[in-house]
Short mmCIF file of C-alpha atoms in Angstrom, two decimals:
data_model
loop_
_atom_site.label_atom_id
_atom_site.label_comp_id
_atom_site.label_asym_id
_atom_site.label_seq_id
_atom_site.Cartn_x
_atom_site.Cartn_y
_atom_site.Cartn_z
CA MET A 1414 96.01 41.31 116.67
CA ASN A 1415 97.92 44.52 117.42
CA ILE A 1416 101.41 45.31 116.29
CA GLN A 1417 103.80 47.28 118.40
CA ILE A 1418 107.00 48.89 117.16
CA ASN A 1419 109.56 49.82 119.80
CA ASN A 1420 112.65 52.01 119.31
CA LEU A 1421 113.14 50.95 115.73
CA ASN A 1422 116.19 52.21 113.85
CA HIS A 1423 117.22 51.12 110.39
CA PHE A 1424 120.35 51.67 108.33
CA TYR A 1425 121.24 51.08 104.68
CA ASP A 1426 125.01 50.84 104.15
CA GLY A 1427 125.68 52.95 107.21
CA SER A 1428 123.22 55.72 106.44
CA LYS A 1429 120.22 55.99 108.67
CA VAL A 1430 116.84 55.68 106.98
CA LEU A 1431 114.53 55.29 109.98
CA SER A 1432 115.10 56.86 113.36
CA ASP A 1433 113.54 55.90 116.68
CA ILE A 1434 110.12 54.76 115.48
CA ASN A 1435 107.60 53.92 118.20
CA LEU A 1436 104.04 53.18 117.26
CA GLU A 1437 101.17 50.79 117.71
CA ILE A 1438 98.91 49.43 115.00
CA MET A 1439 95.48 48.83 116.47
CA ASP A 1440 93.31 45.89 115.53
CA GLY A 1441 90.53 46.77 113.11
CA GLN A 1442 91.90 50.22 112.33
CA ILE A 1443 93.65 51.78 109.37
CA LEU A 1444 96.93 53.55 110.03
CA SER A 1445 98.03 55.99 107.33
CA ILE A 1446 101.69 56.84 107.03
CA ILE A 1447 102.65 59.87 104.99
CA GLY A 1448 105.95 61.55 104.36
CA PRO A 1449 108.03 63.14 101.63
CA SER A 1450 109.52 60.87 98.98
CA GLY A 1451 112.54 58.91 100.15
CA CYS A 1452 111.63 59.24 103.83
CA GLY A 1453 111.70 55.49 104.41
CA LYS A 1454 107.96 54.84 104.57
CA SER A 1455 108.14 51.87 102.20
CA THR A 1456 111.10 50.54 104.16
CA LEU A 1457 109.03 50.76 107.32
CA LEU A 1458 106.29 48.72 105.63
CA ARG A 1459 108.76 46.06 104.50
CA LEU A 1460 110.05 45.86 108.08
CA ILE A 1461 106.53 45.46 109.50
CA GLY A 1462 105.79 42.59 107.11
CA GLY A 1463 109.13 40.87 107.64
CA LEU A 1464 110.53 41.35 104.14
CA GLU A 1465 113.49 43.05 105.85
CA GLU A 1466 115.03 42.85 109.32
CA PRO A 1467 115.37 46.01 111.41
CA SER A 1468 118.92 47.11 112.31
CA SER A 1469 117.81 47.69 115.89
CA GLY A 1470 114.59 47.81 117.87
CA GLU A 1471 111.70 45.38 117.72
CA ILE A 1472 108.42 44.75 115.97
CA ILE A 1473 106.07 42.68 118.09
CA GLN A 1474 102.80 40.98 117.28
CA ILE A 1475 100.51 41.26 120.29
CA GLY A 1476 98.02 38.44 120.36
CA SER A 1477 97.79 35.86 117.61
CA PRO A 1478 96.27 36.22 114.16
CA PRO A 1479 92.80 34.71 113.66
CA LEU A 1480 92.90 30.95 113.18
CA ASP A 1481 91.48 31.10 109.67
CA SER A 1482 94.15 33.56 108.54
CA LEU A 1483 96.44 31.88 106.00
CA ASN A 1484 98.96 34.71 105.84
CA ALA A 1485 98.97 37.16 108.75
CA MET A 1486 100.89 40.04 107.15
CA THR A 1487 99.75 40.56 103.57
CA TYR A 1488 100.96 43.17 101.12
CA ILE A 1489 99.24 45.11 98.38
CA PHE A 1490 101.93 46.51 96.09
CA GLN A 1491 102.02 49.75 94.16
CA ASP A 1492 102.82 47.94 90.88
CA PHE A 1493 100.21 45.21 91.55
CA ALA A 1494 102.74 42.32 91.30
CA LEU A 1495 100.39 40.04 89.37
CA LEU A 1496 101.82 37.06 87.51
CA PRO A 1497 101.22 38.00 83.86
CA TRP A 1498 100.98 34.35 82.76
CA ARG A 1499 98.12 33.57 85.11
CA THR A 1500 94.49 34.57 84.72
CA VAL A 1501 92.73 36.62 87.38
CA GLU A 1502 91.45 33.47 89.03
CA GLU A 1503 94.81 31.69 88.86
CA ASN A 1504 96.55 34.72 90.35
CA ILE A 1505 94.23 34.50 93.33
CA SER A 1506 94.54 30.74 93.62
CA LEU A 1507 98.37 31.09 93.63
CA VAL A 1508 98.40 32.27 97.23
CA ILE A 1509 96.16 29.51 98.57
CA GLU A 1510 97.59 26.60 96.53
CA ASP A 1511 100.35 25.96 99.07
CA HIS A 1512 97.81 25.42 101.86
CA SER A 1513 96.16 22.08 102.22
CA LEU A 1514 92.62 23.16 101.51
CA SER A 1515 90.07 20.99 99.76
CA SER A 1516 89.24 22.06 96.24
CA GLU A 1517 85.71 23.05 97.31
CA VAL A 1518 87.07 25.35 99.99
CA LYS A 1519 89.51 26.89 97.52
CA ARG A 1520 86.70 27.35 95.02
CA SER A 1521 84.50 29.09 97.58
CA VAL A 1522 87.34 31.35 98.77
CA ILE A 1523 88.06 32.43 95.19
CA ASP A 1524 84.38 32.97 94.42
CA ASP A 1525 83.94 34.97 97.61
CA VAL A 1526 86.82 37.39 96.95
CA LEU A 1527 85.93 37.75 93.26
CA ASP A 1528 82.46 38.67 94.40
CA ARG A 1529 83.63 41.16 97.01
CA THR A 1530 85.88 42.94 94.52
CA LYS A 1531 83.32 42.78 91.69
CA LEU A 1532 85.62 40.76 89.46
CA LYS A 1533 83.26 37.85 88.73
CA ASP A 1534 83.12 38.61 85.01
CA PHE A 1535 86.88 38.87 84.64
CA SER A 1536 87.98 35.61 86.23
CA TYR A 1537 89.47 34.22 83.01
CA ALA A 1538 91.14 37.45 81.81
CA LEU A 1539 94.91 37.80 81.69
CA PRO A 1540 96.49 40.80 83.45
CA LYS A 1541 97.50 42.33 80.10
CA GLN A 1542 93.82 42.67 79.24
CA LEU A 1543 92.99 44.63 82.40
CA SER A 1544 93.16 48.32 83.16
CA GLY A 1545 95.32 49.53 86.05
CA GLY A 1546 92.34 49.82 88.36
CA MET A 1547 91.21 46.29 87.55
CA LYS A 1548 94.72 44.95 88.14
CA GLN A 1549 94.80 46.53 91.58
CA ARG A 1550 91.36 45.05 92.32
CA VAL A 1551 92.80 41.63 91.48
CA ALA A 1552 95.69 42.29 93.85
CA ILE A 1553 93.19 43.29 96.55
CA ALA A 1554 91.17 40.14 95.90
CA ARG A 1555 94.36 38.08 96.17
CA ALA A 1556 95.21 39.74 99.48
CA LEU A 1557 91.70 39.13 100.85
CA ALA A 1558 91.85 35.46 99.83
CA VAL A 1559 94.38 34.65 102.56
CA ASN A 1560 92.22 36.39 105.16
CA PRO A 1561 95.03 38.60 106.45
CA ALA A 1562 95.37 39.83 110.01
CA VAL A 1563 97.03 43.02 108.77
CA LEU A 1564 96.94 44.46 105.25
CA LEU A 1565 100.13 46.29 104.35
CA MET A 1566 99.44 48.66 101.48
CA ASP A 1567 102.37 50.34 99.77
CA GLU A 1568 100.98 53.30 97.81
CA PRO A 1569 98.35 51.03 96.26
CA LEU A 1570 96.71 53.82 94.26
CA SER A 1571 99.78 55.75 93.12
CA ALA A 1572 100.01 54.04 89.73
CA LEU A 1573 96.40 54.90 88.88
CA ASP A 1574 94.71 57.96 87.40
CA SER A 1575 92.74 60.15 89.77
CA GLN A 1576 89.26 58.95 88.80
CA THR A 1577 90.20 55.30 89.16
CA ARG A 1578 91.84 56.20 92.44
CA GLU A 1579 88.56 57.67 93.72
CA LEU A 1580 86.65 54.53 92.67
CA LEU A 1581 89.11 52.27 94.42
CA LEU A 1582 89.06 54.45 97.53
CA GLU A 1583 85.30 53.92 97.66
CA ASP A 1584 85.89 50.18 97.25
CA PHE A 1585 88.34 50.18 100.16
CA VAL A 1586 85.82 52.05 102.33
CA ASN A 1587 83.05 49.60 101.40
CA LEU A 1588 85.24 46.60 102.06
CA TRP A 1589 86.28 47.99 105.43
CA SER A 1590 82.71 48.94 106.41
CA ARG A 1591 81.41 45.51 105.60
CA LYS A 1592 84.19 43.72 107.45
CA PRO A 1593 86.70 45.93 109.32
CA PHE A 1594 90.31 44.94 108.72
CA THR A 1595 93.60 46.12 110.17
CA ALA A 1596 95.75 47.98 107.68
CA VAL A 1597 98.82 50.11 107.28
CA TYR A 1598 98.34 52.48 104.38
CA ILE A 1599 101.49 54.11 102.97
CA THR A 1600 100.91 57.10 100.73
CA HIS A 1601 102.32 60.45 99.74
CA ASN A 1602 98.82 61.68 98.95
CA LEU A 1603 97.28 63.72 101.79
CA SER A 1604 93.68 63.28 100.71
CA GLU A 1605 94.04 59.48 100.56
CA ALA A 1606 95.60 59.55 104.02
CA VAL A 1607 92.73 61.50 105.59
CA ARG A 1608 90.04 59.54 103.73
CA LEU A 1609 91.17 56.15 105.01
CA GLY A 1610 93.18 56.67 108.18
CA HIS A 1611 91.85 56.33 111.70
CA LYS A 1612 95.29 57.45 112.71
CA ILE A 1613 97.79 59.31 110.55
CA ILE A 1614 101.47 59.54 111.26
CA VAL A 1615 103.76 61.95 109.46
CA LEU A 1616 107.37 61.01 108.84
CA SER A 1617 110.13 63.56 108.43
CA ARG A 1618 112.55 63.44 105.53
CA ARG A 1619 115.36 60.92 105.71
CA PRO A 1620 116.20 59.66 108.27
CA GLY A 1621 112.47 59.26 108.82
CA LYS A 1622 111.15 59.87 112.29
CA ILE A 1623 107.61 60.45 113.46
CA ILE A 1624 106.96 64.19 113.64
CA GLU A 1625 103.20 64.14 114.13
CA THR A 1626 100.40 61.76 114.99
CA ILE A 1627 96.81 62.70 114.20
CA ASN A 1628 93.63 60.84 115.05
CA ILE A 1629 90.50 61.40 112.96
CA GLU A 1630 87.29 60.58 114.78
CA LYS A 1631 84.86 60.89 111.87
CA PRO A 1632 83.77 57.39 110.75
CA ILE A 1633 85.45 56.31 107.54
CA ALA A 1634 82.14 55.54 105.84
CA ASP A 1635 81.00 59.15 106.36
CA ARG A 1636 84.05 60.76 104.81
CA ARG A 1637 83.61 62.19 101.33
CA LEU A 1638 85.70 63.35 98.40
CA ILE A 1639 84.78 66.95 99.20
CA ASP A 1640 84.55 67.13 102.94
CA LYS A 1641 85.01 70.26 105.09
CA ASP A 1642 86.05 68.29 108.18
CA LEU A 1643 88.79 66.54 106.29
CA ASP A 1644 89.96 69.78 104.69
CA GLU A 1645 91.01 71.05 108.12
CA TYR A 1646 93.11 67.95 108.73
CA GLN A 1647 94.57 68.09 105.28
CA LYS A 1648 95.54 71.74 105.72
CA ASN A 1649 97.19 70.99 109.05
CA LEU A 1650 99.09 68.08 107.61
CA TRP A 1651 100.30 70.15 104.71
CA ASN A 1652 101.53 72.86 107.09
CA ILE A 1653 103.51 70.25 108.97
CA MET A 1654 104.87 68.64 105.86
CA HIS A 1655 105.51 71.68 103.71
CA ASP A 1656 109.02 72.47 104.89
CA GLU A 1657 109.99 68.82 105.06
CA ALA A 1658 108.84 68.22 101.52
CA ARG A 1659 110.69 71.27 100.27
CA ALA A 1660 113.88 70.20 102.03
CA ALA A 1661 113.52 66.62 100.74
CA ASP A 1662 113.03 67.94 97.22
CA ALA A 1663 116.16 70.09 97.45
CA GLU A 1664 118.10 67.16 98.88
CA LEU A 1665 117.54 65.05 95.81
CA LEU A 1666 119.15 67.76 93.70
CA ASN A 1667 122.36 67.44 95.67
CA VAL A 1668 122.76 63.71 95.12
CA MET B 666 96.92 72.28 44.80
CA SER B 667 100.55 73.31 44.71
CA LYS B 668 102.49 75.15 47.40
CA LYS B 669 102.72 78.29 45.31
CA LYS B 670 99.04 78.93 45.75
CA TYR B 671 99.37 79.43 49.50
CA ASN B 672 99.53 83.01 50.59
CA PHE B 673 102.15 83.02 53.34
CA ASN B 674 102.24 86.78 53.72
CA SER B 675 98.69 87.56 54.72
CA SER B 676 98.31 85.61 57.94
CA ASN B 677 95.03 87.38 58.63
CA ASN B 678 93.46 86.33 55.37
CA ARG B 679 90.46 84.31 56.53
CA ASN B 680 89.35 83.29 53.08
CA ILE B 681 91.96 80.63 52.58
CA ASN B 682 90.98 77.18 53.95
CA ARG B 683 93.45 74.39 53.58
CA PRO B 684 93.87 71.02 55.26
CA VAL B 685 96.65 70.57 57.83
CA PRO B 686 99.46 68.82 55.94
CA PHE B 687 100.13 65.24 57.04
CA VAL B 688 103.70 65.03 58.32
CA GLY B 689 103.63 61.74 60.25
CA LYS B 690 104.61 59.52 57.34
CA GLY B 691 107.00 56.56 57.44
CA PHE B 692 109.23 55.16 60.23
CA LYS B 693 106.62 52.49 60.89
CA PRO B 694 107.83 48.96 60.03
CA LYS B 695 105.01 46.83 58.69
CA SER B 696 104.86 43.18 57.75
CA ARG B 697 105.09 42.73 53.97
CA ARG B 698 105.14 38.96 53.70
CA TRP B 699 105.10 38.63 49.94
CA MET B 700 108.33 40.66 49.70
CA GLY B 701 110.34 37.73 51.10
CA TYR B 702 108.94 35.31 48.51
CA PHE B 703 109.48 37.91 45.82
CA VAL B 704 113.19 38.28 46.65
CA PHE B 705 113.63 34.49 46.63
CA PHE B 706 111.86 34.29 43.30
CA ILE B 707 114.05 37.02 41.77
CA ILE B 708 117.30 35.41 42.98
CA ILE B 709 116.32 32.01 41.63
CA ALA B 710 115.05 33.48 38.35
CA VAL B 711 118.31 35.40 37.81
CA LEU B 712 120.36 32.27 38.52
CA GLU B 713 118.21 30.19 36.20
CA LEU B 714 118.49 32.73 33.37
CA GLY B 715 122.22 33.18 33.94
CA THR B 716 123.01 29.47 33.92
CA THR B 717 120.82 28.61 30.93
CA SER B 718 122.19 31.48 28.86
CA GLY B 719 125.77 30.58 29.80
CA VAL B 720 126.60 33.89 31.50
CA ILE B 721 127.19 31.90 34.67
CA SER B 722 129.32 28.87 33.88
CA SER B 723 128.09 25.50 35.05
CA LEU B 724 131.29 25.13 37.10
CA THR B 725 130.39 28.17 39.22
CA LEU B 726 126.76 27.42 40.07
CA PRO B 727 124.30 24.70 39.22
CA LYS B 728 121.06 25.40 37.41
CA PRO B 729 118.25 25.85 39.97
CA SER B 730 115.96 23.63 37.87
CA ASP B 731 118.60 20.87 37.93
CA VAL B 732 118.87 21.19 41.69
CA LEU B 733 115.10 20.83 41.93
CA ALA B 734 115.20 17.78 39.66
CA THR B 735 117.92 16.26 41.86
CA MET B 736 115.78 16.86 44.93
CA ILE B 737 112.74 15.25 43.31
CA GLU B 738 114.84 12.27 42.31
CA LEU B 739 116.24 12.07 45.82
CA PHE B 740 112.70 12.00 47.15
CA GLN B 741 111.43 9.43 44.64
CA SER B 742 114.33 7.04 45.14
CA GLY B 743 113.69 7.08 48.89
CA LEU B 744 117.28 8.16 49.46
CA LEU B 745 116.07 11.44 50.96
CA PHE B 746 114.60 9.70 53.99
CA LYS B 747 117.59 7.40 54.28
CA HIS B 748 119.63 10.57 54.91
CA LEU B 749 117.04 12.74 56.60
CA VAL B 750 115.79 10.26 59.21
CA PRO B 751 119.16 9.58 60.90
CA SER B 752 119.99 13.31 60.73
CA THR B 753 116.72 14.34 62.34
CA LEU B 754 117.11 11.67 65.00
CA ARG B 755 120.63 12.87 65.85
CA LEU B 756 119.40 16.44 66.01
CA ILE B 757 116.47 15.61 68.28
CA VAL B 758 118.38 13.34 70.67
CA GLY B 759 121.48 15.55 70.86
CA ALA B 760 119.62 18.83 71.21
CA LEU B 761 117.19 17.34 73.73
CA ILE B 762 120.05 16.19 75.96
CA GLY B 763 121.91 19.49 75.61
CA ILE B 764 118.92 21.76 76.09
CA SER B 765 117.41 19.92 79.06
CA LEU B 766 120.78 19.79 80.82
CA GLY B 767 121.34 23.43 79.89
CA ILE B 768 118.03 24.60 81.34
CA THR B 769 118.64 22.62 84.54
CA ILE B 770 122.19 23.88 85.09
CA GLY B 771 121.23 27.41 84.00
CA THR B 772 118.38 27.51 86.52
CA LEU B 773 120.66 26.24 89.30
CA ILE B 774 123.23 28.93 88.42
CA GLY B 775 120.46 31.52 88.52
CA LEU B 776 119.22 30.36 91.93
CA PHE B 777 122.32 29.52 93.96
CA SER B 778 125.27 31.85 94.50
CA TYR B 779 127.77 29.05 95.11
CA ILE B 780 126.84 27.19 91.94
CA ARG B 781 126.95 30.46 90.04
CA SER B 782 130.41 31.38 91.26
CA GLY B 783 131.63 27.84 90.59
CA LEU B 784 130.14 27.17 87.18
CA VAL B 785 129.95 30.49 85.33
CA PRO B 786 133.73 30.52 84.69
CA VAL B 787 133.58 26.90 83.54
CA VAL B 788 130.77 27.69 81.09
CA ALA B 789 132.64 30.78 79.89
CA ALA B 790 135.68 28.57 79.26
CA ILE B 791 133.70 25.94 77.32
CA PHE B 792 131.58 28.35 75.31
CA PRO B 793 134.19 29.61 72.82
CA ILE B 794 135.76 26.20 72.11
CA PRO B 795 134.84 25.09 68.60
CA LYS B 796 133.12 21.87 69.59
CA ILE B 797 134.10 20.18 66.31
CA ALA B 798 137.68 20.22 67.56
CA LEU B 799 136.55 17.87 70.34
CA LEU B 800 135.02 15.28 68.01
CA PRO B 801 138.10 12.98 67.99
CA LEU B 802 137.99 13.03 71.78
CA PHE B 803 134.29 12.19 71.76
CA VAL B 804 134.91 9.33 69.32
CA ILE B 805 137.28 7.81 71.86
CA TRP B 806 134.90 8.46 74.78
CA PHE B 807 131.59 7.52 73.17
CA GLY B 808 132.59 5.36 70.17
CA ILE B 809 132.54 5.98 66.44
CA GLY B 810 128.76 5.43 66.22
CA GLU B 811 125.87 7.64 67.27
CA GLY B 812 127.17 8.31 70.78
CA SER B 813 129.89 10.73 69.77
CA LYS B 814 127.50 12.63 67.49
CA TYR B 815 124.89 12.97 70.25
CA ALA B 816 127.59 14.18 72.62
CA LEU B 817 128.88 16.78 70.17
CA ILE B 818 125.42 18.19 69.44
CA ALA B 819 124.49 18.07 73.12
CA LEU B 820 127.60 19.98 74.19
CA GLY B 821 127.10 22.50 71.41
CA SER B 822 123.52 23.30 72.37
CA PHE B 823 124.26 23.06 76.12
CA THR B 824 126.43 26.16 76.54
CA PRO B 825 124.19 28.76 74.83
CA THR B 826 121.17 27.31 76.68
CA VAL B 827 122.93 27.67 80.04
CA VAL B 828 123.89 31.27 79.35
CA ALA B 829 120.40 32.18 78.09
CA THR B 830 118.71 30.43 81.03
CA TYR B 831 120.67 31.99 83.87
CA GLY B 832 120.38 35.38 82.19
CA ALA B 833 116.61 34.86 81.97
CA VAL B 834 116.39 33.76 85.62
CA ASP B 835 118.34 36.87 86.65
CA ASN B 836 115.86 39.02 84.75
CA VAL B 837 112.73 37.67 86.44
CA ASP B 838 110.93 40.58 88.07
CA ARG B 839 112.12 40.64 91.70
CA THR B 840 108.87 42.25 92.87
CA LEU B 841 107.05 39.07 91.80
CA ILE B 842 109.44 36.97 93.85
CA ARG B 843 109.04 39.29 96.87
CA MET B 844 105.29 39.01 96.39
CA GLY B 845 105.54 35.21 96.52
CA GLN B 846 107.66 35.38 99.66
CA SER B 847 105.31 37.84 101.35
CA PHE B 848 102.43 35.43 100.77
CA GLY B 849 104.46 32.64 102.34
CA LEU B 850 104.83 30.50 99.21
CA SER B 851 107.25 27.60 99.58
CA TRP B 852 110.64 27.81 97.87
CA ILE B 853 109.67 25.13 95.39
CA SER B 854 106.44 26.96 94.53
CA ILE B 855 108.32 30.20 93.94
CA VAL B 856 110.71 28.42 91.56
CA TYR B 857 108.03 26.52 89.64
CA LYS B 858 105.26 29.12 89.63
CA ILE B 859 107.19 32.39 89.44
CA VAL B 860 110.86 31.98 88.45
CA LEU B 861 110.58 29.41 85.65
CA PRO B 862 107.52 30.88 83.87
CA GLY B 863 109.09 34.32 84.21
CA ALA B 864 112.31 33.07 82.65
CA MET B 865 110.49 31.36 79.76
CA PRO B 866 110.77 34.22 77.22
CA GLY B 867 114.56 34.33 77.67
CA ILE B 868 114.90 30.55 77.61
CA LEU B 869 112.91 30.29 74.38
CA SER B 870 114.92 32.94 72.58
CA GLY B 871 118.05 31.10 73.70
CA LEU B 872 116.51 27.95 72.22
CA ARG B 873 116.63 29.50 68.76
CA ILE B 874 120.40 30.00 68.98
CA SER B 875 121.01 26.59 70.55
CA LEU B 876 119.08 24.81 67.79
CA ALA B 877 120.87 26.68 65.01
CA ILE B 878 124.21 25.66 66.55
CA ALA B 879 122.91 22.11 66.89
CA ILE B 880 122.21 21.95 63.14
CA ILE B 881 125.68 23.25 62.31
CA LEU B 882 127.28 20.65 64.57
CA LEU B 883 125.04 17.92 63.19
CA VAL B 884 126.40 18.49 59.70
CA ALA B 885 129.96 18.77 60.96
CA ALA B 886 129.70 15.50 62.88
CA GLU B 887 128.19 13.71 59.89
CA MET B 888 130.91 15.02 57.60
CA LEU B 889 133.57 13.57 59.84
CA GLY B 890 132.17 10.09 59.88
CA ALA B 891 128.76 8.84 58.91
CA GLU B 892 127.37 6.62 56.20
CA PHE B 893 124.00 8.30 56.05
CA GLY B 894 122.93 11.81 56.97
CA ILE B 895 122.64 15.17 55.25
CA GLY B 896 126.23 15.99 56.18
CA ALA B 897 127.57 12.78 54.65
CA TYR B 898 125.48 13.39 51.54
CA ILE B 899 126.88 16.92 51.11
CA LEU B 900 130.44 15.76 51.75
CA GLU B 901 130.14 13.05 49.13
CA ALA B 902 128.68 15.47 46.57
CA GLY B 903 131.43 17.96 47.33
CA SER B 904 134.27 15.49 46.84
CA LEU B 905 132.76 14.45 43.48
CA TYR B 906 132.20 18.13 42.63
CA ASP B 907 128.55 17.29 41.97
CA LEU B 908 127.12 20.79 42.36
CA GLU B 909 123.47 19.78 41.88
CA ARG B 910 123.63 17.33 44.77
CA LEU B 911 125.68 19.71 46.88
CA PHE B 912 123.05 22.42 46.49
CA ALA B 913 120.22 19.95 46.99
CA GLY B 914 121.82 19.03 50.34
CA VAL B 915 122.29 22.66 51.31
CA THR B 916 118.67 23.42 50.41
CA ILE B 917 117.50 20.57 52.63
CA LEU B 918 119.55 22.01 55.52
CA SER B 919 118.05 25.41 54.90
CA ILE B 920 114.55 23.92 55.01
CA LEU B 921 115.46 22.06 58.20
CA GLY B 922 116.58 25.35 59.76
CA ILE B 923 113.40 27.15 58.74
CA THR B 924 111.27 24.28 60.08
CA VAL B 925 113.04 24.43 63.45
CA SER B 926 112.59 28.20 63.59
CA VAL B 927 108.87 27.90 62.75
CA LEU B 928 108.47 25.25 65.46
CA VAL B 929 110.10 27.54 68.04
CA THR B 930 107.83 30.42 66.95
CA MET B 931 104.78 28.17 67.38
CA LEU B 932 106.03 27.12 70.80
CA GLU B 933 106.52 30.77 71.76
CA GLN B 934 103.04 31.71 70.63
CA LYS B 935 101.58 28.87 72.67
CA ILE B 936 103.61 29.34 75.86
CA LEU B 937 103.95 33.12 75.81
CA LYS B 938 100.34 34.03 75.05
CA TRP B 939 100.43 36.18 78.17
CA ARG B 940 103.11 38.49 76.81
CA VAL B 941 101.99 42.03 76.06
#
């Protein structure tokens, strides 16, 4: 399933946050969106997933999600959004309880995602017992449980320390290599963007519009933490973003 | 080692080794359980000494040992349960009605804008009324018997529960609700699996206040018209100026209050295990 965004504009209380966005999200690919803080990238993600309605323009699903997908557009949140009163397993089962699945099917779905995210040993732990990285793994497992057509990730690694971030990046790459998924990956971190994105779009400061689109041909599985090919991209991106970021930073001071 | 020994002038004197002084002392509240019992013990001991020696006249305060003897007698004669059972029953029935209605209405206020706009002013208007003032009205509505007492206690525990509940529902983490919506959970699932458990801490701390108010109203209702009950017992002792029995009654109320508080704490520990 592809997603196409045509001439999208969005306003909050009369002020424009997104301006003339046109883009296509390709099936089986990861699209990274980067931009300075406050540029409307999280808003764009909420619009794509239907948590908000665009002021004008359209967001179209081309083709239908796979039949076994329980929730086509599925988010992974920056702050994990786990229910603290439910164990790891119960947090995952939350999102499939509303569907009429037999208990064996539910059991096998939960076991499968726990296995894929290496959380087998933690299934009865409460969120308060888990580290940040583990919490985000649970959120990833929960997202995988509904077999999403598109994963919408809103700075999923921003709340984590840099080593945990690296570990989870590897996990994302492994998950994608084993079974390619479609994803939109919002981040303000250039190295995350170039590690995961097949396509990277750069948004300007508010009102956000697309100022650059970059395609990276190198297969995701071959990209490394220290990688000369990616360095070039990262340098280019930073050159594009530098002035925008500086202007956005100065803007906040005037508020 | 006193401070005078330190040589502050020669900063380059390498021969002096001294430990870094510990400055992080205090400002750390710790649980000192025995202190509570100790204070109780001291108060009672002072009263006992004062009343036996005659420093405190027997018209001012009763002797603690006499109060204890009265309580033991009350227990042995079976009169204690004759008073305690109807009181406890009134408390349970009244508070149960008030609290369950309060949680229901409070949740509805928290969830629906129209209900909120309609009922919040009504609740604000009812809250500050001293409910005891309404007892004559309740006697006419619900009869002189148990009905009016249940109604009084229910109304008294209803208003604080409503306020605590809708406040707690308002405070449920919105990102959790958005998460539920983004996964396509049904409205009813979001309410039962996200909103209500998330509001539980606030509801339970409201429960403490509601139950304390319920006990106060229980005694008030029993004072205004009951044959048996802790309130009736205290009223009778008071009109006879029987200080031992008066204090025995007050002690029983105090114990009732502590018991309720302990029960709520146990409930909190069971339901809110997940809290950090």
